[in-house]
XYZ file of C-alpha atoms in Angstrom:
302
model
C -16.835 -5.729 -5.221
C -14.291 -7.703 -7.214
C -10.514 -7.497 -7.260
C -9.208 -6.347 -10.633
C -7.145 -8.979 -12.433
C -4.334 -6.441 -12.847
C -3.894 -6.331 -9.076
C -2.976 -10.014 -8.930
C 0.096 -9.504 -11.113
C 2.288 -8.220 -8.282
C 2.266 -11.659 -6.644
C 3.483 -13.203 -9.892
C 6.205 -10.727 -10.830
C 7.658 -10.380 -7.314
C 8.975 -13.216 -5.179
C 7.436 -13.701 -1.745
C 10.446 -14.338 0.452
C 9.067 -14.547 3.975
C 5.911 -14.433 6.076
C 6.085 -13.561 9.759
C 3.182 -13.746 12.196
C 3.188 -12.056 15.575
C 0.623 -11.277 18.290
C -2.142 -10.510 17.998
C -3.180 -11.573 14.493
C -0.559 -9.412 12.749
C 1.497 -10.393 9.704
C 4.564 -9.172 7.860
C 4.970 -10.207 4.220
C 8.401 -9.736 2.664
C 8.710 -9.571 -1.109
C 11.715 -8.960 -3.339
C 12.073 -7.779 -6.911
C 13.129 -10.442 -9.425
C 16.907 -10.771 -9.673
C 18.652 -10.830 -13.048
C 22.438 -10.952 -13.428
C 23.029 -10.025 -9.774
C 20.746 -6.983 -9.843
C 17.135 -6.283 -8.922
C 15.154 -6.283 -12.175
C 13.009 -3.170 -11.818
C 12.127 -2.859 -15.516
C 10.337 -6.206 -15.671
C 8.346 -5.307 -12.567
C 7.350 -1.910 -13.947
C 6.247 -3.416 -17.266
C 3.987 -5.878 -15.460
C 2.474 -3.256 -13.138
C 1.712 -0.574 -15.740
C -1.944 -1.571 -16.046
C -2.408 -1.209 -12.291
C -1.684 2.542 -12.410
C -5.196 3.317 -13.656
C -6.748 0.956 -11.095
C -4.887 2.784 -8.335
C -5.359 6.365 -9.488
C -8.884 6.387 -10.919
C -12.320 5.542 -9.601
C -14.181 2.595 -11.073
C -16.675 4.836 -12.857
C -14.003 7.084 -14.375
C -12.012 4.070 -15.503
C -15.034 2.461 -17.138
C -15.943 5.701 -18.935
C -12.413 6.348 -20.221
C -11.962 2.727 -21.271
C -14.860 3.189 -23.685
C -13.175 6.238 -25.235
C -9.778 4.595 -25.698
C -6.856 3.224 -23.714
C -4.659 6.262 -24.323
C -7.106 8.588 -22.571
C -7.323 6.179 -19.652
C -3.553 6.025 -19.290
C -3.110 9.790 -19.640
C -5.768 10.589 -17.038
C -4.205 8.156 -14.565
C -0.770 9.752 -14.951
C -2.113 13.265 -14.367
C -3.255 12.213 -10.911
C 0.329 11.765 -9.776
C 2.421 14.623 -8.505
C 5.602 15.464 -10.413
C 7.707 12.328 -9.983
C 10.873 14.306 -9.239
C 9.324 15.970 -6.195
C 7.083 13.254 -4.852
C 8.540 10.784 -2.375
C 5.346 9.066 -1.285
C 3.163 7.995 -4.168
C 5.326 5.043 -5.211
C 4.817 3.572 -1.749
C 1.087 4.275 -1.915
C 0.878 2.593 -5.321
C 2.761 -0.511 -4.180
C 0.660 -0.666 -1.004
C -2.458 -0.659 -3.192
C -1.040 -3.480 -5.316
C -0.226 -5.622 -2.287
C -3.503 -4.990 -0.440
C -5.574 -5.861 -3.496
C -3.310 -8.425 -5.138
C -2.017 -10.337 -2.114
C -4.422 -9.637 0.755
C -7.444 -9.515 -1.608
C -8.769 -6.380 0.100
C -10.721 -4.304 -2.459
C -10.111 -0.580 -2.723
C -12.997 1.577 -1.496
C -11.907 4.966 -2.816
C -9.318 6.406 -5.212
C -8.062 9.387 -3.245
C -5.834 10.590 -6.072
C -8.923 11.358 -8.140
C -9.961 13.890 -5.493
C -6.912 16.024 -6.236
C -7.732 19.214 -8.132
C -4.261 19.369 -9.747
C -1.189 17.161 -10.113
C 0.598 19.348 -7.542
C -1.997 18.870 -4.792
C -1.134 16.450 -2.024
C -3.924 14.305 -0.601
C -3.622 14.116 3.180
C -4.797 11.343 5.477
C -4.611 7.602 4.854
C -2.476 6.314 1.973
C -5.153 3.804 1.019
C -8.724 2.848 1.887
C -9.688 -0.819 1.594
C -11.926 -3.408 3.211
C -11.453 -7.105 3.902
C -13.941 -9.878 4.544
C -12.700 -12.244 7.250
C -13.232 -16.023 7.431
C -15.803 -15.506 10.214
C -17.864 -13.235 7.898
C -16.910 -10.089 9.805
C -15.058 -7.238 8.089
C -12.101 -4.938 8.552
C -11.859 -1.373 7.315
C -8.205 -1.009 6.324
C -6.421 2.338 6.376
C -3.104 2.475 4.542
C 0.260 3.914 5.559
C 3.401 3.812 3.408
C 6.968 4.818 4.216
C 10.175 4.692 2.186
C 13.303 5.148 4.296
C 16.813 3.772 3.904
C 16.890 2.176 7.398
C 14.018 -0.259 7.832
C 13.746 0.559 11.539
C 13.099 4.219 10.746
C 10.439 3.331 8.197
C 8.624 1.045 10.617
C 8.741 3.465 13.524
C 7.583 6.383 11.384
C 4.710 4.268 10.055
C 3.426 3.360 13.521
C 3.904 6.937 14.703
C 1.843 8.224 11.755
C -0.861 5.651 12.438
C -1.043 6.762 16.069
C -1.408 10.403 15.031
C -3.975 9.421 12.412
C -5.989 7.383 14.914
C -5.990 10.198 17.465
C -6.440 13.005 14.892
C -3.478 14.884 16.337
C 0.126 15.357 15.219
C 3.306 15.166 17.292
C 2.941 18.860 18.197
C -0.517 18.300 19.642
C -2.216 20.018 16.715
C -5.386 18.658 15.148
C -5.044 16.751 11.874
C -7.376 14.727 9.689
C -7.905 11.251 11.065
C -10.220 8.260 10.950
C -13.433 10.274 11.307
C -12.437 12.488 8.379
C -11.556 9.462 6.239
C -14.916 7.834 6.960
C -16.672 11.019 5.920
C -14.528 11.242 2.784
C -15.344 7.680 1.789
C -19.033 8.054 2.506
C -19.423 11.270 0.516
C -17.638 9.859 -2.534
C -19.165 6.395 -2.845
C -20.950 7.357 -6.052
C -17.537 7.434 -7.745
C -16.878 3.788 -6.972
C -20.248 2.023 -6.981
C -22.523 0.953 -9.798
C -25.649 0.035 -7.838
C -27.556 1.018 -4.725
C -26.785 -2.414 -3.287
C -23.030 -1.812 -3.568
C -23.384 1.644 -2.080
C -25.452 0.362 0.848
C -22.954 -2.438 1.475
C -19.947 -0.093 1.609
C -21.874 2.369 3.752
C -22.521 -0.401 6.270
C -18.767 -1.057 6.488
C -17.803 2.618 6.764
C -20.478 3.375 9.369
C -21.412 -0.008 10.868
C -24.596 -0.245 12.867
C -24.597 -3.166 15.275
C -28.368 -3.246 15.331
C -28.765 -3.489 11.560
C -25.722 -5.475 10.412
C -25.203 -9.180 10.850
C -21.439 -8.588 10.991
C -18.877 -6.633 12.997
C -16.347 -4.170 11.557
C -12.949 -3.377 13.084
C -10.384 -0.782 12.041
C -7.151 -2.305 10.727
C -4.046 -0.956 9.010
C -2.089 -1.880 5.915
C 1.547 -0.777 5.963
C 4.080 -0.666 3.138
C 7.754 -0.257 4.011
C 10.422 0.261 1.369
C 14.000 0.217 2.625
C 17.526 0.145 1.202
C 19.914 -2.786 0.894
C 23.499 -2.687 -0.356
C 24.936 -5.720 -2.125
C 27.410 -3.937 -4.412
C 30.451 -5.926 -3.298
C 28.647 -9.263 -3.565
C 27.210 -8.290 -6.969
C 30.710 -8.065 -8.405
C 32.170 -11.291 -7.077
C 29.428 -13.921 -6.620
C 27.939 -16.360 -9.106
C 24.255 -15.767 -9.925
C 22.896 -18.535 -7.703
C 25.254 -17.625 -4.871
C 24.210 -13.986 -5.133
C 20.507 -14.866 -4.920
C 21.135 -17.042 -1.879
C 23.187 -14.322 -0.189
C 20.550 -11.645 -0.845
C 17.689 -13.773 0.439
C 19.562 -14.887 3.559
C 20.658 -11.345 4.389
C 17.152 -9.923 3.958
C 15.608 -12.664 6.090
C 18.084 -11.963 8.892
C 17.303 -8.239 8.771
C 13.550 -8.798 8.850
C 13.634 -11.330 11.689
C 15.239 -8.675 13.885
C 12.258 -6.365 13.388
C 9.677 -8.501 15.214
C 10.689 -7.124 18.589
C 10.747 -3.568 17.251
C 7.212 -3.883 15.912
C 5.934 -5.190 19.247
C 7.616 -2.227 20.939
C 6.066 0.284 18.527
C 2.578 -1.147 19.059
C 3.199 -0.786 22.785
C 4.749 2.677 22.572
C 1.929 4.129 20.500
C -0.850 2.148 22.245
C -2.115 0.464 19.092
C -3.194 -2.838 20.629
C -6.432 -4.278 19.274
C -5.756 -3.352 15.652
C -4.652 -5.847 13.030
C -1.597 -4.836 10.995
C -0.858 -6.140 7.511
C 2.755 -5.151 6.855
C 4.396 -5.432 3.434
C 8.155 -4.972 3.137
C 10.161 -4.507 -0.061
C 13.934 -3.877 -0.225
C 15.445 -1.565 -2.856
C 18.997 -0.938 -3.948
C 19.899 2.772 -4.077
C 16.437 3.698 -2.801
C 16.360 7.390 -3.730
C 17.540 6.881 -7.315
C 15.459 3.757 -7.861
C 12.272 5.411 -6.602
C 12.658 8.165 -9.189
C 13.428 5.710 -11.985
C 10.421 3.499 -11.228
C 8.017 6.437 -10.973
C 9.330 7.887 -14.214
C 8.844 4.577 -16.037
C 5.372 4.072 -14.583
C 4.253 7.534 -15.652
C 6.016 7.921 -19.020
């Protein structure tokens, strides 16, 4: 299955600021929005990512069918799959996670969960994304997504690892059962017809979702993709620094903040007993997170 060209745009419109690697085989990629006149340029980013909304929200078959009937129908159908942007706090993170997993990691989407919603007010539980990745050794990873947007980055990271632990164990913090990995595998398997165009594709994805060591020539491990949006405040610097000085200050400050999180991540993996899984973490700072989230969603869906 190929990566859509639209997915690659996020690596061109956003600047990759930092890559951190930490044991075992985990990475954190830090991106920032383009900066224009001492402010994050959200509008340019939104304009470039508009075409990815349909790729995120719709299945491959639905997208192909609607594309034949006209671009307006395709765009309208994609927007209806989002909850009301004023109420929803999660789907922006899920959308950006999709863009990074496909566009940067090159991990194709397996299933569009938003298309399973029966109305724009229905919330889809479980993983925030379902992808797979072929590794250099010809083995595969089944990647489950988790996205969090919180003002403090430490809260976002901890909540993400906590959610992953509950998801892995199919139980919430109160000890109550919740949908987990087994449910997501079943969901993917029962909806493959939405995403595949041949029996060969369907058989291939089935072998990743439910790997059989005796039949496959490859191994499959569960991994996790994480998107963290957090808030930064550079209002004072915005008003008094030259453009180049402002960019340098922003980048230096963000790098210092991120470097401090390596120990926290190791602690969270320990605390929630998540050793053995690979984590692909994507971090993106926002100014005025709550207001900006609403503005971006509104522009994406207008």
